[in-house]
Every structure is written in C-alpha cells, then in structure tokens.
Amino acid sequence: NAGYILATSAGFVQSFVYGFSGLRIEDDGLTEAYAPALPPEWKSLQLKGIHFRGKQYDITIEHGADGKAKLTRKPL
C-alpha cells in the first residue's frame, strides 16, 4: 500500500521539462542551456502558463523548417 510521493512526481516533471526544453534555472533566470528536443513523430509540445520569478510564459517546442526542434517563449 504505497502512498503518493510528491518528490518522485516532481522529479519526473522536472526531467520531462528539462529534457525536452533544454531550459535550466540559473541566477539570471530561465536560460536555454541546451538545444530543445522533440521526437520526430510529434508536431509540437506546449507548456502553458509557466510561472517563474513573478513572470508567466507559454513555452512552445516545435520542429523548424530545417527539421530541428526550436523553442519559443511568449510572455503573458
């Protein structure tokens, strides 16, 4: 009878977001430390309403014309 472990779920979400977006939390904010990644079968990935240090963003990862994944951040 295992209980829900919040830390495990948070670790999964962090790995998911960091892995696809390439974003990292740095002293100067949310920075693009690595190129974003997106499976070839996926059209896009959207992270909506991300709150970070008093700001809110919609983040989209999609394939560019060159086939490489690109990340865009839209301030809300």
PDB file of N, CA and C in Angstrom:
ATOM      1  N   ASN A   1       0.847  -1.169   0.000  1.00  0.00           N
ATOM      2  CA  ASN A   1       0.000   0.000   0.000  1.00  0.00           C
ATOM      3  C   ASN A   1       0.895   1.235   0.000  1.00  0.00           C
ATOM      4  N   ALA A   2       1.330   1.615  -1.177  1.00  0.00           N
ATOM      5  CA  ALA A   2       2.255   2.737  -1.300  1.00  0.00           C
ATOM      6  C   ALA A   2       1.488   4.054  -1.372  1.00  0.00           C
ATOM      7  N   GLY A   3       2.001   5.040  -0.695  1.00  0.00           N
ATOM      8  CA  GLY A   3       1.407   6.371  -0.733  1.00  0.00           C
ATOM      9  C   GLY A   3       1.961   7.177  -1.899  1.00  0.00           C
ATOM     10  N   TYR A   4       1.350   8.276  -2.147  1.00  0.00           N
ATOM     11  CA  TYR A   4       1.781   9.176  -3.215  1.00  0.00           C
ATOM     12  C   TYR A   4       3.023   9.920  -2.754  1.00  0.00           C
ATOM     13  N   ILE A   5       4.059   9.907  -3.544  1.00  0.00           N
ATOM     14  CA  ILE A   5       5.303  10.556  -3.166  1.00  0.00           C
ATOM     15  C   ILE A   5       5.500  11.773  -4.075  1.00  0.00           C
ATOM     16  N   LEU A   6       5.280  12.957  -3.529  1.00  0.00           N
ATOM     17  CA  LEU A   6       5.346  14.191  -4.286  1.00  0.00           C
ATOM     18  C   LEU A   6       6.732  14.426  -4.884  1.00  0.00           C
ATOM     19  N   ALA A   7       7.769  14.111  -4.136  1.00  0.00           N
ATOM     20  CA  ALA A   7       9.131  14.350  -4.633  1.00  0.00           C
ATOM     21  C   ALA A   7       9.410  13.536  -5.892  1.00  0.00           C
ATOM     22  N   THR A   8       8.909  12.326  -5.954  1.00  0.00           N
ATOM     23  CA  THR A   8       9.104  11.482  -7.131  1.00  0.00           C
ATOM     24  C   THR A   8       8.389  12.080  -8.335  1.00  0.00           C
ATOM     25  N   SER A   9       7.162  12.526  -8.134  1.00  0.00           N
ATOM     26  CA  SER A   9       6.412  13.144  -9.229  1.00  0.00           C
ATOM     27  C   SER A   9       7.076  14.430  -9.694  1.00  0.00           C
ATOM     28  N   ALA A  10       7.552  15.226  -8.762  1.00  0.00           N
ATOM     29  CA  ALA A  10       8.236  16.473  -9.121  1.00  0.00           C
ATOM     30  C   ALA A  10       9.505  16.174  -9.897  1.00  0.00           C
ATOM     31  N   GLY A  11      10.218  15.140  -9.533  1.00  0.00           N
ATOM     32  CA  GLY A  11      11.429  14.744 -10.255  1.00  0.00           C
ATOM     33  C   GLY A  11      11.125  14.330 -11.681  1.00  0.00           C
ATOM     34  N   PHE A  12      10.013  13.619 -11.868  1.00  0.00           N
ATOM     35  CA  PHE A  12       9.606  13.225 -13.215  1.00  0.00           C
ATOM     36  C   PHE A  12       9.274  14.452 -14.054  1.00  0.00           C
ATOM     37  N   VAL A  13       8.497  15.367 -13.504  1.00  0.00           N
ATOM     38  CA  VAL A  13       8.108  16.571 -14.238  1.00  0.00           C
ATOM     39  C   VAL A  13       9.347  17.401 -14.580  1.00  0.00           C
ATOM     40  N   GLN A  14      10.263  17.548 -13.628  1.00  0.00           N
ATOM     41  CA  GLN A  14      11.487  18.307 -13.874  1.00  0.00           C
ATOM     42  C   GLN A  14      12.297  17.662 -14.995  1.00  0.00           C
ATOM     43  N   SER A  15      12.464  16.354 -14.975  1.00  0.00           N
ATOM     44  CA  SER A  15      13.208  15.662 -16.028  1.00  0.00           C
ATOM     45  C   SER A  15      12.533  15.827 -17.375  1.00  0.00           C
ATOM     46  N   PHE A  16      11.215  15.743 -17.397  1.00  0.00           N
ATOM     47  CA  PHE A  16      10.436  15.896 -18.623  1.00  0.00           C
ATOM     48  C   PHE A  16      10.636  17.290 -19.213  1.00  0.00           C
ATOM     49  N   VAL A  17      10.437  18.308 -18.386  1.00  0.00           N
ATOM     50  CA  VAL A  17      10.555  19.695 -18.858  1.00  0.00           C
ATOM     51  C   VAL A  17      11.995  20.020 -19.239  1.00  0.00           C
ATOM     52  N   TYR A  18      12.950  19.693 -18.388  1.00  0.00           N
ATOM     53  CA  TYR A  18      14.351  19.976 -18.687  1.00  0.00           C
ATOM     54  C   TYR A  18      14.798  19.235 -19.944  1.00  0.00           C
ATOM     55  N   GLY A  19      14.404  17.983 -20.077  1.00  0.00           N
ATOM     56  CA  GLY A  19      14.845  17.169 -21.203  1.00  0.00           C
ATOM     57  C   GLY A  19      14.339  17.682 -22.538  1.00  0.00           C
ATOM     58  N   PHE A  20      13.072  18.009 -22.627  1.00  0.00           N
ATOM     59  CA  PHE A  20      12.510  18.482 -23.886  1.00  0.00           C
ATOM     60  C   PHE A  20      12.889  19.930 -24.182  1.00  0.00           C
ATOM     61  N   SER A  21      12.864  20.781 -23.181  1.00  0.00           N
ATOM     62  CA  SER A  21      13.055  22.210 -23.424  1.00  0.00           C
ATOM     63  C   SER A  21      14.522  22.629 -23.470  1.00  0.00           C
ATOM     64  N   GLY A  22      15.382  21.961 -22.738  1.00  0.00           N
ATOM     65  CA  GLY A  22      16.769  22.396 -22.623  1.00  0.00           C
ATOM     66  C   GLY A  22      16.941  23.567 -21.675  1.00  0.00           C
ATOM     67  N   LEU A  23      15.840  24.007 -21.053  1.00  0.00           N
ATOM     68  CA  LEU A  23      15.888  25.139 -20.131  1.00  0.00           C
ATOM     69  C   LEU A  23      16.462  24.720 -18.783  1.00  0.00           C
ATOM     70  N   ARG A  24      17.151  25.641 -18.142  1.00  0.00           N
ATOM     71  CA  ARG A  24      17.683  25.430 -16.803  1.00  0.00           C
ATOM     72  C   ARG A  24      17.459  26.691 -15.982  1.00  0.00           C
ATOM     73  N   ILE A  25      17.349  26.511 -14.687  1.00  0.00           N
ATOM     74  CA  ILE A  25      17.206  27.632 -13.770  1.00  0.00           C
ATOM     75  C   ILE A  25      18.609  28.095 -13.385  1.00  0.00           C
ATOM     76  N   GLU A  26      18.910  29.336 -13.724  1.00  0.00           N
ATOM     77  CA  GLU A  26      20.212  29.935 -13.416  1.00  0.00           C
ATOM     78  C   GLU A  26      19.976  31.201 -12.596  1.00  0.00           C
ATOM     79  N   ASP A  27      21.039  31.804 -12.101  1.00  0.00           N
ATOM     80  CA  ASP A  27      20.924  33.030 -11.314  1.00  0.00           C
ATOM     81  C   ASP A  27      20.221  34.151 -12.087  1.00  0.00           C
ATOM     82  N   ASP A  28      20.476  34.209 -13.392  1.00  0.00           N
ATOM     83  CA  ASP A  28      19.890  35.286 -14.195  1.00  0.00           C
ATOM     84  C   ASP A  28      18.525  34.922 -14.789  1.00  0.00           C
ATOM     85  N   GLY A  29      17.967  33.791 -14.406  1.00  0.00           N
ATOM     86  CA  GLY A  29      16.621  33.421 -14.861  1.00  0.00           C
ATOM     87  C   GLY A  29      16.562  32.060 -15.509  1.00  0.00           C
ATOM     88  N   LEU A  30      15.551  31.867 -16.313  1.00  0.00           N
ATOM     89  CA  LEU A  30      15.307  30.621 -17.027  1.00  0.00           C
ATOM     90  C   LEU A  30      16.056  30.695 -18.353  1.00  0.00           C
ATOM     91  N   THR A  31      17.164  29.961 -18.463  1.00  0.00           N
ATOM     92  CA  THR A  31      18.034  30.085 -19.623  1.00  0.00           C
ATOM     93  C   THR A  31      18.009  28.819 -20.476  1.00  0.00           C
ATOM     94  N   GLU A  32      18.287  29.001 -21.763  1.00  0.00           N
ATOM     95  CA  GLU A  32      18.365  27.884 -22.699  1.00  0.00           C
ATOM     96  C   GLU A  32      19.781  27.320 -22.655  1.00  0.00           C
ATOM     97  N   ALA A  33      19.999  26.331 -21.799  1.00  0.00           N
ATOM     98  CA  ALA A  33      21.323  25.751 -21.612  1.00  0.00           C
ATOM     99  C   ALA A  33      21.649  24.723 -22.689  1.00  0.00           C
ATOM    100  N   TYR A  34      20.643  24.071 -23.234  1.00  0.00           N
ATOM    101  CA  TYR A  34      20.822  23.038 -24.246  1.00  0.00           C
ATOM    102  C   TYR A  34      19.777  23.226 -25.343  1.00  0.00           C
ATOM    103  N   ALA A  35      20.047  22.661 -26.488  1.00  0.00           N
ATOM    104  CA  ALA A  35      19.077  22.718 -27.576  1.00  0.00           C
ATOM    105  C   ALA A  35      17.838  21.910 -27.184  1.00  0.00           C
ATOM    106  N   PRO A  36      16.653  22.382 -27.532  1.00  0.00           N
ATOM    107  CA  PRO A  36      15.447  21.622 -27.219  1.00  0.00           C
ATOM    108  C   PRO A  36      15.399  20.340 -28.043  1.00  0.00           C
ATOM    109  N   ALA A  37      14.617  19.384 -27.579  1.00  0.00           N
ATOM    110  CA  ALA A  37      14.473  18.102 -28.268  1.00  0.00           C
ATOM    111  C   ALA A  37      12.995  17.774 -28.403  1.00  0.00           C
ATOM    112  N   LEU A  38      12.658  17.160 -29.521  1.00  0.00           N
ATOM    113  CA  LEU A  38      11.269  16.772 -29.764  1.00  0.00           C
ATOM    114  C   LEU A  38      11.290  15.522 -30.625  1.00  0.00           C
ATOM    115  N   PRO A  39      10.575  14.468 -30.216  1.00  0.00           N
ATOM    116  CA  PRO A  39      10.544  13.262 -31.051  1.00  0.00           C
ATOM    117  C   PRO A  39      10.046  13.594 -32.460  1.00  0.00           C
ATOM    118  N   PRO A  40      10.583  12.948 -33.481  1.00  0.00           N
ATOM    119  CA  PRO A  40      10.196  13.257 -34.860  1.00  0.00           C
ATOM    120  C   PRO A  40       8.705  13.084 -35.132  1.00  0.00           C
ATOM    121  N   GLU A  41       8.064  12.188 -34.406  1.00  0.00           N
ATOM    122  CA  GLU A  41       6.647  11.919 -34.623  1.00  0.00           C
ATOM    123  C   GLU A  41       5.743  13.005 -34.048  1.00  0.00           C
ATOM    124  N   TRP A  42       6.275  13.835 -33.158  1.00  0.00           N
ATOM    125  CA  TRP A  42       5.484  14.877 -32.511  1.00  0.00           C
ATOM    126  C   TRP A  42       5.525  16.146 -33.342  1.00  0.00           C
ATOM    127  N   LYS A  43       4.391  16.829 -33.432  1.00  0.00           N
ATOM    128  CA  LYS A  43       4.345  18.117 -34.123  1.00  0.00           C
ATOM    129  C   LYS A  43       4.877  19.225 -33.220  1.00  0.00           C
ATOM    130  N   SER A  44       4.438  19.203 -31.960  1.00  0.00           N
ATOM    131  CA  SER A  44       4.866  20.249 -31.031  1.00  0.00           C
ATOM    132  C   SER A  44       4.575  19.815 -29.603  1.00  0.00           C
ATOM    133  N   LEU A  45       5.111  20.592 -28.686  1.00  0.00           N
ATOM    134  CA  LEU A  45       4.871  20.420 -27.254  1.00  0.00           C
ATOM    135  C   LEU A  45       4.661  21.809 -26.684  1.00  0.00           C
ATOM    136  N   GLN A  46       3.571  22.001 -25.946  1.00  0.00           N
ATOM    137  CA  GLN A  46       3.294  23.304 -25.342  1.00  0.00           C
ATOM    138  C   GLN A  46       3.241  23.173 -23.825  1.00  0.00           C
ATOM    139  N   LEU A  47       3.903  24.096 -23.169  1.00  0.00           N
ATOM    140  CA  LEU A  47       3.855  24.234 -21.718  1.00  0.00           C
ATOM    141  C   LEU A  47       3.179  25.574 -21.468  1.00  0.00           C
ATOM    142  N   LYS A  48       1.963  25.536 -20.991  1.00  0.00           N
ATOM    143  CA  LYS A  48       1.173  26.768 -20.861  1.00  0.00           C
ATOM    144  C   LYS A  48       1.152  27.276 -19.427  1.00  0.00           C
ATOM    145  N   GLY A  49       1.247  28.599 -19.304  1.00  0.00           N
ATOM    146  CA  GLY A  49       1.112  29.248 -18.008  1.00  0.00           C
ATOM    147  C   GLY A  49       2.223  28.924 -17.037  1.00  0.00           C
ATOM    148  N   ILE A  50       3.450  28.837 -17.515  1.00  0.00           N
ATOM    149  CA  ILE A  50       4.591  28.558 -16.643  1.00  0.00           C
ATOM    150  C   ILE A  50       4.912  29.819 -15.844  1.00  0.00           C
ATOM    151  N   HIS A  51       4.852  29.717 -14.528  1.00  0.00           N
ATOM    152  CA  HIS A  51       5.173  30.844 -13.643  1.00  0.00           C
ATOM    153  C   HIS A  51       6.622  30.702 -13.186  1.00  0.00           C
ATOM    154  N   PHE A  52       7.380  31.782 -13.327  1.00  0.00           N
ATOM    155  CA  PHE A  52       8.765  31.747 -12.880  1.00  0.00           C
ATOM    156  C   PHE A  52       9.194  33.142 -12.459  1.00  0.00           C
ATOM    157  N   ARG A  53       9.564  33.284 -11.205  1.00  0.00           N
ATOM    158  CA  ARG A  53      10.069  34.539 -10.634  1.00  0.00           C
ATOM    159  C   ARG A  53       9.202  35.741 -10.986  1.00  0.00           C
ATOM    160  N   GLY A  54       7.913  35.577 -10.752  1.00  0.00           N
ATOM    161  CA  GLY A  54       6.985  36.680 -10.933  1.00  0.00           C
ATOM    162  C   GLY A  54       6.546  36.928 -12.363  1.00  0.00           C
ATOM    163  N   LYS A  55       7.000  36.112 -13.284  1.00  0.00           N
ATOM    164  CA  LYS A  55       6.603  36.248 -14.688  1.00  0.00           C
ATOM    165  C   LYS A  55       5.895  34.974 -15.119  1.00  0.00           C
ATOM    166  N   GLN A  56       5.117  35.091 -16.188  1.00  0.00           N
ATOM    167  CA  GLN A  56       4.373  33.939 -16.691  1.00  0.00           C
ATOM    168  C   GLN A  56       4.628  33.800 -18.190  1.00  0.00           C
ATOM    169  N   TYR A  57       4.801  32.549 -18.650  1.00  0.00           N
ATOM    170  CA  TYR A  57       5.125  32.281 -20.044  1.00  0.00           C
ATOM    171  C   TYR A  57       4.290  31.123 -20.574  1.00  0.00           C
ATOM    172  N   ASP A  58       4.085  31.134 -21.892  1.00  0.00           N
ATOM    173  CA  ASP A  58       3.705  29.945 -22.635  1.00  0.00           C
ATOM    174  C   ASP A  58       4.953  29.551 -23.414  1.00  0.00           C
ATOM    175  N   ILE A  59       5.358  28.302 -23.302  1.00  0.00           N
ATOM    176  CA  ILE A  59       6.552  27.807 -23.972  1.00  0.00           C
ATOM    177  C   ILE A  59       6.124  26.776 -25.003  1.00  0.00           C
ATOM    178  N   THR A  60       6.619  26.938 -26.234  1.00  0.00           N
ATOM    179  CA  THR A  60       6.297  26.007 -27.310  1.00  0.00           C
ATOM    180  C   THR A  60       7.585  25.458 -27.901  1.00  0.00           C
ATOM    181  N   ILE A  61       7.606  24.160 -28.119  1.00  0.00           N
ATOM    182  CA  ILE A  61       8.715  23.498 -28.796  1.00  0.00           C
ATOM    183  C   ILE A  61       8.116  22.857 -30.040  1.00  0.00           C
ATOM    184  N   GLU A  62       8.688  23.181 -31.200  1.00  0.00           N
ATOM    185  CA  GLU A  62       8.194  22.614 -32.457  1.00  0.00           C
ATOM    186  C   GLU A  62       9.351  22.464 -33.429  1.00  0.00           C
ATOM    187  N   HIS A  63       9.123  21.693 -34.481  1.00  0.00           N
ATOM    188  CA  HIS A  63      10.148  21.494 -35.494  1.00  0.00           C
ATOM    189  C   HIS A  63      10.209  22.718 -36.409  1.00  0.00           C
ATOM    190  N   GLY A  64      11.417  23.211 -36.633  1.00  0.00           N
ATOM    191  CA  GLY A  64      11.613  24.324 -37.555  1.00  0.00           C
ATOM    192  C   GLY A  64      11.660  23.822 -38.989  1.00  0.00           C
ATOM    193  N   ALA A  65      11.839  24.747 -39.920  1.00  0.00           N
ATOM    194  CA  ALA A  65      11.908  24.389 -41.337  1.00  0.00           C
ATOM    195  C   ALA A  65      13.078  23.457 -41.631  1.00  0.00           C
ATOM    196  N   ASP A  66      14.127  23.549 -40.815  1.00  0.00           N
ATOM    197  CA  ASP A  66      15.302  22.696 -41.001  1.00  0.00           C
ATOM    198  C   ASP A  66      15.151  21.336 -40.328  1.00  0.00           C
ATOM    199  N   GLY A  67      14.003  21.103 -39.667  1.00  0.00           N
ATOM    200  CA  GLY A  67      13.743  19.832 -39.002  1.00  0.00           C
ATOM    201  C   GLY A  67      14.216  19.778 -37.557  1.00  0.00           C
ATOM    202  N   LYS A  68      14.971  20.779 -37.141  1.00  0.00           N
ATOM    203  CA  LYS A  68      15.468  20.822 -35.757  1.00  0.00           C
ATOM    204  C   LYS A  68      14.401  21.421 -34.856  1.00  0.00           C
ATOM    205  N   ALA A  69      14.382  20.968 -33.611  1.00  0.00           N
ATOM    206  CA  ALA A  69      13.440  21.497 -32.637  1.00  0.00           C
ATOM    207  C   ALA A  69      13.830  22.923 -32.277  1.00  0.00           C
ATOM    208  N   LYS A  70      12.816  23.787 -32.150  1.00  0.00           N
ATOM    209  CA  LYS A  70      13.080  25.165 -31.739  1.00  0.00           C
ATOM    210  C   LYS A  70      12.122  25.506 -30.601  1.00  0.00           C
ATOM    211  N   LEU A  71      12.575  26.370 -29.720  1.00  0.00           N
ATOM    212  CA  LEU A  71      11.807  26.761 -28.542  1.00  0.00           C
ATOM    213  C   LEU A  71      11.444  28.232 -28.649  1.00  0.00           C
ATOM    214  N   THR A  72      10.191  28.545 -28.356  1.00  0.00           N
ATOM    215  CA  THR A  72       9.788  29.941 -28.273  1.00  0.00           C
ATOM    216  C   THR A  72       9.083  30.158 -26.937  1.00  0.00           C
ATOM    217  N   ARG A  73       9.353  31.322 -26.348  1.00  0.00           N
ATOM    218  CA  ARG A  73       8.727  31.712 -25.092  1.00  0.00           C
ATOM    219  C   ARG A  73       7.880  32.947 -25.348  1.00  0.00           C
ATOM    220  N   LYS A  74       6.631  32.881 -24.967  1.00  0.00           N
ATOM    221  CA  LYS A  74       5.744  34.021 -25.129  1.00  0.00           C
ATOM    222  C   LYS A  74       5.370  34.538 -23.748  1.00  0.00           C
ATOM    223  N   PRO A  75       5.801  35.754 -23.397  1.00  0.00           N
ATOM    224  CA  PRO A  75       5.408  36.321 -22.097  1.00  0.00           C
ATOM    225  C   PRO A  75       3.899  36.563 -22.068  1.00  0.00           C
ATOM    226  N   LEU A  76       3.286  36.301 -20.947  1.00  0.00           N
ATOM    227  CA  LEU A  76       1.849  36.534 -20.799  1.00  0.00           C
ATOM    228  C   LEU A  76       1.593  37.758 -19.949  1.00  0.00           C
TER     229      LEU A  76
END
